[in-house]
Short mmCIF file of C-alpha atoms in Angstrom, two decimals:
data_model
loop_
_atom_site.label_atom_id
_atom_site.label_comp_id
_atom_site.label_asym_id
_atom_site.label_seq_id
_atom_site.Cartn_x
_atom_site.Cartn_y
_atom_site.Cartn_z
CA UNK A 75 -13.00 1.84 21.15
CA UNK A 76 -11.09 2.79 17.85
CA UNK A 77 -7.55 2.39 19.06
CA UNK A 78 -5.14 0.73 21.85
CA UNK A 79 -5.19 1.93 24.85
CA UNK A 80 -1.70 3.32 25.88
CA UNK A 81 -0.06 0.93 28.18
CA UNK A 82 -2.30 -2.01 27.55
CA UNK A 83 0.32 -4.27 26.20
CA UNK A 84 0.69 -3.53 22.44
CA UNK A 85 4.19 -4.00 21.32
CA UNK A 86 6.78 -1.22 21.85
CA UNK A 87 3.77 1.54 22.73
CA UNK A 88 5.74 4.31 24.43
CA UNK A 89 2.82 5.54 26.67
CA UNK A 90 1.08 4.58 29.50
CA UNK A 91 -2.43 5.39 31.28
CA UNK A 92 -0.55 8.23 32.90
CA UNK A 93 1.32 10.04 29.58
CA UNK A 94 -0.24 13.88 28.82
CA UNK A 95 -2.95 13.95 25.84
CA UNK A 96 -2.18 17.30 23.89
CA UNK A 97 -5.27 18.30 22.58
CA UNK A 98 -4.99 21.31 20.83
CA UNK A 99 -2.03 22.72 18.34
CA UNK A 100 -0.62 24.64 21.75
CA UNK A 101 -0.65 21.45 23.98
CA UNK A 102 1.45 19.71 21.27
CA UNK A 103 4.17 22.88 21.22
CA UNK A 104 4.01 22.55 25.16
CA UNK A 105 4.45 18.54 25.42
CA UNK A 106 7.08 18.52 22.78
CA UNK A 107 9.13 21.38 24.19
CA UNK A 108 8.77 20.03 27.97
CA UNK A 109 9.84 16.44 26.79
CA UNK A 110 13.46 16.12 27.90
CA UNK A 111 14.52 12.84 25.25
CA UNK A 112 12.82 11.14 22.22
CA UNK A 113 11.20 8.22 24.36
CA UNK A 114 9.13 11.10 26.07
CA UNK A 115 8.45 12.84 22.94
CA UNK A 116 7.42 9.36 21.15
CA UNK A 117 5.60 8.72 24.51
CA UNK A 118 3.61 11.82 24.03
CA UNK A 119 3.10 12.22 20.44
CA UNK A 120 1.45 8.66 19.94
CA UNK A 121 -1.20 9.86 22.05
CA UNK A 122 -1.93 13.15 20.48
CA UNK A 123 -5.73 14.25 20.23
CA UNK A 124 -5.06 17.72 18.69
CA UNK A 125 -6.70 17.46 15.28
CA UNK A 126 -10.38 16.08 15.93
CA UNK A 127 -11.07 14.89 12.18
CA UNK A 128 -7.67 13.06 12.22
CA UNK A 129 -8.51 11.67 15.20
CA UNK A 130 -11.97 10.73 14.04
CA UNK A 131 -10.80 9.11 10.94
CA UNK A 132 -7.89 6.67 12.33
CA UNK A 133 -10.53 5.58 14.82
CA UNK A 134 -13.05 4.80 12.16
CA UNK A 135 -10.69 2.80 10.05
CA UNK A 136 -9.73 1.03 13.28
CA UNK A 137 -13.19 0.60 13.66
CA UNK A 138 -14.29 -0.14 10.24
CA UNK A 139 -11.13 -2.13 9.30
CA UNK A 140 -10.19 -3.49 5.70
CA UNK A 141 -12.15 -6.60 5.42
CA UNK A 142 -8.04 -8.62 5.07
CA UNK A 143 -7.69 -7.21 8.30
CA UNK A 144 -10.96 -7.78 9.72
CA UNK A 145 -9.24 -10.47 12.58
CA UNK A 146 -6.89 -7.78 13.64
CA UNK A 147 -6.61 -4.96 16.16
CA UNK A 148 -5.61 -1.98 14.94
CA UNK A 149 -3.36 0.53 16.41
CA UNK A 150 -5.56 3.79 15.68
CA UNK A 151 -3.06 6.33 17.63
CA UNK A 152 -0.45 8.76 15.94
CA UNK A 153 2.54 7.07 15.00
CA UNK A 154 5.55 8.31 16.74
CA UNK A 155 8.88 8.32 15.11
CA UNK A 156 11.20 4.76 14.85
CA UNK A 157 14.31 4.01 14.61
CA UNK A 158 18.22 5.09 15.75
CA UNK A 159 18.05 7.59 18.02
CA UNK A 160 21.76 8.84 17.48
CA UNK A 161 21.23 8.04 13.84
CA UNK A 162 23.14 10.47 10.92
CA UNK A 163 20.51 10.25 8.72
CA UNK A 164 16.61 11.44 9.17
CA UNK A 165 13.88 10.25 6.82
CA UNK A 166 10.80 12.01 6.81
CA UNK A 167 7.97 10.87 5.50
CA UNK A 168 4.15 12.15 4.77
CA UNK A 169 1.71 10.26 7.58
CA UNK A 170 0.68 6.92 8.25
CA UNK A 171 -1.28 4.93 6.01
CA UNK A 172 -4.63 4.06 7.17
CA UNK A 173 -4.14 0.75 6.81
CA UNK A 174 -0.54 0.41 7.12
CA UNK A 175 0.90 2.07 10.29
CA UNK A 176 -2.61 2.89 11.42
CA UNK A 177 -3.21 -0.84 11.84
CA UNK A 178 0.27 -2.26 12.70
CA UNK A 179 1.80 1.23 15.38
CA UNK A 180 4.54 1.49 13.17
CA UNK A 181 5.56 3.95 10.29
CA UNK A 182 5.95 2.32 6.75
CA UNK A 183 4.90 -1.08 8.56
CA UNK A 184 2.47 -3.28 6.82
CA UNK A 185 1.44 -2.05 3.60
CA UNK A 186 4.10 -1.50 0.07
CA UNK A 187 5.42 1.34 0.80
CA UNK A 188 6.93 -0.11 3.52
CA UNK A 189 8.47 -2.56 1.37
CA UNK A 190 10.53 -0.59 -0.47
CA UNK A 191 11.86 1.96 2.04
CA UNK A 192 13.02 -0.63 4.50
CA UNK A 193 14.07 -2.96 1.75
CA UNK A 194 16.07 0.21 0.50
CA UNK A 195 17.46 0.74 4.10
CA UNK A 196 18.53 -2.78 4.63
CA UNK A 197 20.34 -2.68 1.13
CA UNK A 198 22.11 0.45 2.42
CA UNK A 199 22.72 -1.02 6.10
CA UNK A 200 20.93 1.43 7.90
CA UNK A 201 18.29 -1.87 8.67
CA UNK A 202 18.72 -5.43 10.46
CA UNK A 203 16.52 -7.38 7.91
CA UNK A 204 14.46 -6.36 4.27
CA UNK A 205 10.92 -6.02 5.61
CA UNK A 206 8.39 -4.52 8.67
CA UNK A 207 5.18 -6.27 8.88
CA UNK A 208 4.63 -6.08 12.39
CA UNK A 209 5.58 -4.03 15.15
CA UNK A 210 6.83 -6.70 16.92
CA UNK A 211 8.65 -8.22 14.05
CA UNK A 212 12.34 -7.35 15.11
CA UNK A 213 13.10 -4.88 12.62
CA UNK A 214 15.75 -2.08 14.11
CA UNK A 215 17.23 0.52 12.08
CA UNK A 216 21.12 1.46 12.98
CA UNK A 217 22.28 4.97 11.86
CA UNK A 218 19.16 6.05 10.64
CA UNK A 219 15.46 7.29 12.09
CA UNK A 220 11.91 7.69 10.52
CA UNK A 221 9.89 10.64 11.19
CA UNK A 222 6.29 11.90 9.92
CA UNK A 223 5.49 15.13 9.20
CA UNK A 224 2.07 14.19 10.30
CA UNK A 225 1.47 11.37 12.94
CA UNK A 226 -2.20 10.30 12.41
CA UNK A 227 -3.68 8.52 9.03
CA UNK A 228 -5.43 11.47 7.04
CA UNK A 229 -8.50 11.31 5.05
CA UNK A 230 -7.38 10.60 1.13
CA UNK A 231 -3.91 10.59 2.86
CA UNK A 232 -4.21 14.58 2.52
CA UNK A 233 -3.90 16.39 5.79
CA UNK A 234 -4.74 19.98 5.96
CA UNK A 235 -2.20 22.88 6.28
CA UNK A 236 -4.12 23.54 9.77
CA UNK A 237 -3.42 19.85 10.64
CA UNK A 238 0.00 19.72 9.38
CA UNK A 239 0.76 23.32 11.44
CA UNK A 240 -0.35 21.79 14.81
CA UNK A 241 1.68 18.47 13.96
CA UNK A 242 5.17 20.47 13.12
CA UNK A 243 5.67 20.93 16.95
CA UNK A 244 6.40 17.28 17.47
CA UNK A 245 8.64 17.00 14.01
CA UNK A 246 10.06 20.36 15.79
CA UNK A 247 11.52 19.04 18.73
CA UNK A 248 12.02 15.70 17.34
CA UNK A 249 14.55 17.20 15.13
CA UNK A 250 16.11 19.11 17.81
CA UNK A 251 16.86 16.11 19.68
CA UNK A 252 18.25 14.62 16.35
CA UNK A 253 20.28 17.66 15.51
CA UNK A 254 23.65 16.91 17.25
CA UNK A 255 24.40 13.56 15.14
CA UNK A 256 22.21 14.43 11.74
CA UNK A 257 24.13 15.07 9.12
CA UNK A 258 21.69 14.03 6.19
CA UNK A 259 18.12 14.49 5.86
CA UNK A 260 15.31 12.53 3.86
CA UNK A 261 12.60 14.05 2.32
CA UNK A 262 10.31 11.28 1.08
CA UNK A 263 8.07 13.32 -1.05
CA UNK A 264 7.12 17.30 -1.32
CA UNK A 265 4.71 17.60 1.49
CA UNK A 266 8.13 15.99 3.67
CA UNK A 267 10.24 18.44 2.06
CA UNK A 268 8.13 21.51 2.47
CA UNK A 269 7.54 20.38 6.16
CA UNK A 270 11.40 20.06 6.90
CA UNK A 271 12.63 23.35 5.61
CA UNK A 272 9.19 24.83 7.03
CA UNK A 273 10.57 23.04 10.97
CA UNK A 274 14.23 23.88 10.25
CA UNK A 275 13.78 27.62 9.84
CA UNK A 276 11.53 27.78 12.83
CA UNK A 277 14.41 26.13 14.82
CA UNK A 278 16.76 29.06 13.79
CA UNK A 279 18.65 27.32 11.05
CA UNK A 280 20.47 28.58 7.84
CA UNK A 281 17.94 28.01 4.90
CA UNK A 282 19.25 28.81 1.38
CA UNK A 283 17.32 31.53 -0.70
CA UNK A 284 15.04 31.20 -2.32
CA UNK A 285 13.96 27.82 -0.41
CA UNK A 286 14.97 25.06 -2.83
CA UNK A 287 12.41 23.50 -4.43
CA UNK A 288 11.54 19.73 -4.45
CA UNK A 289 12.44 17.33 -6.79
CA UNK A 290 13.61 13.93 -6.75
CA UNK A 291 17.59 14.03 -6.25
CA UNK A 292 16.94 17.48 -5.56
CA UNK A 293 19.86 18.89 -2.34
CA UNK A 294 20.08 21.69 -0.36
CA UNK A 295 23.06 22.62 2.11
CA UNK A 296 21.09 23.30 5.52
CA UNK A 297 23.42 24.80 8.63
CA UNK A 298 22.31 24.42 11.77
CA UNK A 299 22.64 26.61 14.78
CA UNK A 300 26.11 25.84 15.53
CA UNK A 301 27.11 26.10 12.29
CA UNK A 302 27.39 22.49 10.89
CA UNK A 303 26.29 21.66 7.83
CA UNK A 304 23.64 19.24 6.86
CA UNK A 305 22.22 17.74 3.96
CA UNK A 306 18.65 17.48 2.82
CA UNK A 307 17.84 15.60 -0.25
CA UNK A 308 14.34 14.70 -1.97
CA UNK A 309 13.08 11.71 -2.85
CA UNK A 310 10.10 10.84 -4.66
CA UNK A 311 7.21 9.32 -2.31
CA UNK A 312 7.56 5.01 -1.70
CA UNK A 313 3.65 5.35 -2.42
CA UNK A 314 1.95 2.77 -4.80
CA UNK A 315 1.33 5.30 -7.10
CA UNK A 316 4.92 6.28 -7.78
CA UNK A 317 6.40 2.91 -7.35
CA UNK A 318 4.04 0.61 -9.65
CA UNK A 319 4.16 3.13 -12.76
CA UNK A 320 8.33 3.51 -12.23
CA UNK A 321 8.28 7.03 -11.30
CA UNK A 322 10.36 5.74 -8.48
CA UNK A 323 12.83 2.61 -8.91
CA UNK A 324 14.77 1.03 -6.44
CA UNK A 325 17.87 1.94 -8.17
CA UNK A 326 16.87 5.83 -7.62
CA UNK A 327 15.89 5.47 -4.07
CA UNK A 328 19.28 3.83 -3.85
CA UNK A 329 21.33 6.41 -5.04
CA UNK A 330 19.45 9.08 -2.92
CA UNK A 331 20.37 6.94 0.22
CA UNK A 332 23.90 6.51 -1.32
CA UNK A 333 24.28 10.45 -1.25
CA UNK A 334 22.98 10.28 2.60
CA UNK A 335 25.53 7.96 3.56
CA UNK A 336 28.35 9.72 2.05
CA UNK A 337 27.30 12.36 4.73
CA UNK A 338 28.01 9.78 7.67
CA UNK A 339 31.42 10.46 9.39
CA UNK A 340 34.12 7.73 9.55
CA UNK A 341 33.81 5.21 12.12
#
């Protein structure tokens, strides 16, 4: 079997033998809408069968494995969101890497990119220590939560637009749970930016026109329901392929989360 099975002891797995399998894109909008807090909706997503060649692929990898892995069980389930659950800030990221959260049940945990946003996070105490290797390593994020806009590893780390449409129902409702105490928002590359404004303006919120397009530093002013205001900003993807070539430093993914603190309100 190409994953763990929910309940069976892996660290922090929200689900049990028991938790609802959505298995098409309308089970996920009816799970996520019927689940009442984020522990449900985590509970829920991370066992999400709705896309069958996402589901085949994290399965194979788990099966498969990278041979510096070989020793190790892999996770091979969606990866639910992490982190502060009365956070101000949202990050949202693109979908676990096969290898990375795939393996280890946690976003951004185990493989480089993970290095620098949590190593980013800690520098901007929104994180208890510099690194995630493990999920249970004791890592715990304060005033901040990461979300995918797709919860399984893709193929080529491209999901489709079908796959990504019957994934926004969990981002949907996880924001909604997240709305009353966000006040900044993370896009961690286009895809994350695209999906955000895509899940905001299903959720009935204020969008500027024409949508804003992505760019690193790049804001928009987003208002909510109730009429608060909220920021989104862009940042370049914490992939290998940005960070090795200096597309992305750590002094621009600083600033970025610099601009999403100044969002926070006063303690």
């Amino acid at each position: 079997m190409g994953y763990v099975a929910p309940g069976s002891g892996w660290p922090g797995d929200p689900a049990t033998p028991q938790t609802p399998v959505a298995r098409s894109a309308a089970g996920v909008r009816r799970l996520a809408a019927g689940s009442r807090d984020l522990a449900t909706l985590d509970a829920r997503s991370s066992v999400c069968r709705a896309c069958p060649r996402l589901v085949a692929w994290r399965e194979h990898v788990a099966d498969v494995k990278r041979r510096a892995f070989a020793d190790q069980t892999y996770w091979g389930r969606p990866a639910p969101g992490f982190g502060d659950p009365t956070g101000h800030l949202l990050v949202v990221g693109l979908a676990p890497a096969a290898h990375g959260a795939n393996r280890t049940g946690r976003l951004f945990t185990g493989d480089r990119s993970g290095d620098w946003i949590f190593a980013a996070l800690y520098r901007a105490g929104y994180a208890n220590q510099p690194t995630s290797v493990a999920a249970d390593d004791g890592l715990e994020l304060t005033g901040a939560r990461i979300v995918p806009a797709v919860r399984c590893a893709p193929p080529g780390n491209a999901p489709t637009p079908q796959e990504r449409a019957a994934c926004s129902g969990w981002l949907e409702r996880e924001i909604t749970l997240l709305e009353p105490t966000t006040t900044a928002v993370l896009a961690l590359g286009g895809i994350a930016w695209r999906a955000t404004l895509t899940a905001v303006a299903a959720l009935g919120w204020a969008v500027p026109r024409p949508r804003p397009v992505f760019g690193h530093g790049a804001e928009a002013e987003l208002t909510t329901p109730g009429g608060r205001g909220v920021r989104l900003v862009g940042s370049y993807h914490v992939s290998q392929q940005n960070t090795f070539t200096g597309r992305l430093t750590e002094a621009m993914l600083d600033d970025v989360l610099a601009r999403c603190r100044a969002t926070a309100s006063p303690a």
